[in-house]
Coordinates of C-alpha atoms in Angstrom, one line a residue:
M1371 CA 0.1 0.0 0.0
S1372 CA 1.8 3.3 -1.1
L1373 CA 1.6 6.4 0.9
P1374 CA -0.6 9.3 -0.3
A1375 CA 2.0 12.2 -1.4
P1376 CA 1.0 14.3 1.9
A1377 CA 1.7 11.5 4.2
A1378 CA 5.1 10.7 2.2
E1379 CA 5.9 14.5 2.9
A1380 CA 5.0 14.1 6.4
L1381 CA 7.2 11.0 6.7
Q1382 CA 10.2 12.8 5.1
A1383 CA 9.9 16.0 7.1
F1384 CA 9.6 13.9 10.7
T1385 CA 12.4 11.3 10.0
A1386 CA 14.9 14.2 8.9
L1387 CA 14.5 15.4 12.4
L1388 CA 16.6 13.9 15.3
G1389 CA 15.0 14.8 18.7
W1390 CA 11.6 14.9 20.4
E1391 CA 12.0 18.7 20.8
Q1392 CA 12.4 19.2 17.0
R1393 CA 9.4 16.7 16.2
A1394 CA 7.2 18.2 18.9
R1395 CA 7.8 21.9 17.2
L1396 CA 7.0 20.4 13.8
L1397 CA 3.9 18.4 15.2
M1398 CA 2.4 21.6 16.4
Q1399 CA 3.1 23.5 13.0
W1400 CA 1.3 20.6 11.3
G1401 CA -1.7 21.1 13.8
E1402 CA -2.0 24.5 12.3
R1403 CA -2.7 23.0 9.1
L1404 CA -6.0 21.6 10.1
E1405 CA -8.8 23.2 8.3
P1406 CA -11.3 24.8 10.8
L1407 CA -14.4 23.2 11.3
S1408 CA -17.7 25.5 11.3
E1409 CA -19.9 25.9 14.6
A1410 CA -22.5 23.5 13.2
E1411 CA -19.5 20.8 12.6
L1412 CA -18.4 21.4 16.2
S1413 CA -21.3 19.5 17.5
D1414 CA -21.9 16.5 19.8
E1415 CA -22.9 14.6 17.0
Q1416 CA -19.4 15.0 15.2
R1417 CA -17.4 14.6 18.6
V1418 CA -15.4 11.5 18.9
Q1419 CA -16.0 9.3 22.0
G1420 CA -13.2 7.8 24.0
C1421 CA -10.9 10.9 23.6
E1422 CA -9.7 12.6 26.8
S1423 CA -9.4 15.9 24.8
N1424 CA -12.3 17.3 22.6
V1425 CA -12.0 15.9 19.1
W1426 CA -14.6 16.5 16.4
L1427 CA -14.4 14.5 13.1
V1428 CA -16.3 15.0 9.7
A1429 CA -16.4 12.7 6.7
D1430 CA -17.1 13.0 3.2
S1431 CA -17.0 10.6 0.4
R1432 CA -16.4 11.4 -3.1
D1433 CA -16.1 9.1 -5.9
G1434 CA -15.3 6.2 -3.7
R1435 CA -12.6 7.8 -1.5
W1436 CA -12.8 9.2 1.9
H1437 CA -11.9 12.7 2.9
F1438 CA -11.9 13.7 6.6
R1439 CA -11.6 17.0 8.4
A1440 CA -10.8 17.0 12.2
Y1441 CA -10.1 19.4 15.0
S1442 CA -9.2 19.3 18.7
D1443 CA -9.0 21.9 21.5
A1444 CA -5.5 20.2 22.4
R1445 CA -2.5 21.7 20.5
L1446 CA -0.4 18.5 20.3
L1447 CA -3.5 16.3 19.4
R1448 CA -4.1 18.8 16.4
G1449 CA -1.1 18.0 15.2
L1450 CA -1.4 14.3 15.5
L1451 CA -4.6 14.5 13.7
A1452 CA -3.3 16.3 11.0
L1453 CA -0.8 13.5 10.7
L1454 CA -3.3 11.0 10.7
L1455 CA -5.5 12.8 8.1
V1456 CA -2.8 12.9 5.6
R1457 CA -2.3 9.3 6.1
V1458 CA -5.9 8.3 5.3
E1459 CA -6.9 11.2 3.1
G1460 CA -8.5 9.9 -0.2
L1461 CA -8.2 6.3 0.6
P1462 CA -11.0 3.9 -0.2
A1463 CA -12.8 2.1 2.6
N1464 CA -10.8 -1.1 2.4
E1465 CA -7.4 0.5 2.7
L1466 CA -8.6 2.9 5.6
A1467 CA -9.6 -0.2 7.2
A1468 CA -6.4 -1.7 7.1
I1469 CA -4.5 1.2 8.3
D1470 CA -2.0 0.4 11.1
L1471 CA -1.6 3.6 13.4
P1472 CA 1.1 2.4 15.7
D1473 CA 3.1 1.5 12.6
W1474 CA 2.6 4.9 11.0
F1475 CA 3.4 6.9 14.2
G1476 CA 6.4 4.7 14.6
Q1477 CA 7.5 5.5 11.2
L1478 CA 7.3 9.1 12.0
G1479 CA 9.5 8.6 15.1
L1480 CA 6.6 9.6 17.3
G1481 CA 5.4 6.3 18.5
R1482 CA 7.5 6.3 21.7
Q1483 CA 6.0 9.7 22.6
L1484 CA 2.4 8.7 22.4
S1485 CA 1.0 8.5 26.1
P1486 CA -1.6 5.7 26.4
S1487 CA -4.3 8.2 26.5
R1488 CA -3.1 9.8 23.1
S1489 CA -2.8 6.5 21.7
N1490 CA -6.4 5.6 22.7
G1491 CA -7.8 8.7 21.7
L1492 CA -6.1 8.2 18.0
N1493 CA -7.5 4.8 17.9
A1494 CA -11.0 6.1 18.8
V1495 CA -10.5 8.5 16.0
L1496 CA -9.5 5.8 13.6
K1497 CA -12.5 3.7 14.7
R1498 CA -15.0 6.4 14.4
M1499 CA -13.7 6.9 10.8
Q1500 CA -14.2 3.3 10.2
E1501 CA -17.7 3.5 11.8
L1502 CA -18.5 6.7 9.4
I1503 CA -17.5 4.6 6.3
G1504 CA -19.3 1.6 7.4
S1505 CA -22.6 3.5 8.0
V1506 CA -22.7 4.8 4.2

């Protein structure tokens, strides 16, 4: 399974950095790339259950490929969401279902910095994505 171009760009950017501090700074910059959600999209219906921080997720399917937008009130989590979104952007449902989150964040050099609660939160986001694509 090949990486979408933005995911390959993220992988190159993060693996070029040596330490956690540099990666954390880049992670926050990536979080700033998230497209803002409207007031209507920041509703309980779009909120992901199972995250310690507030996370909202909006899904859209065009031509059999999935596009997601997400937002969190936590800065570091916004960066992690941005990296998750570039990894899954435009994938068909079968490829989305096969995403290995620990492997992806491990490749980025971020796996060891993911606390159990952040890891659980990201898994909850991925699970919600899979629920959304299953309900269409």
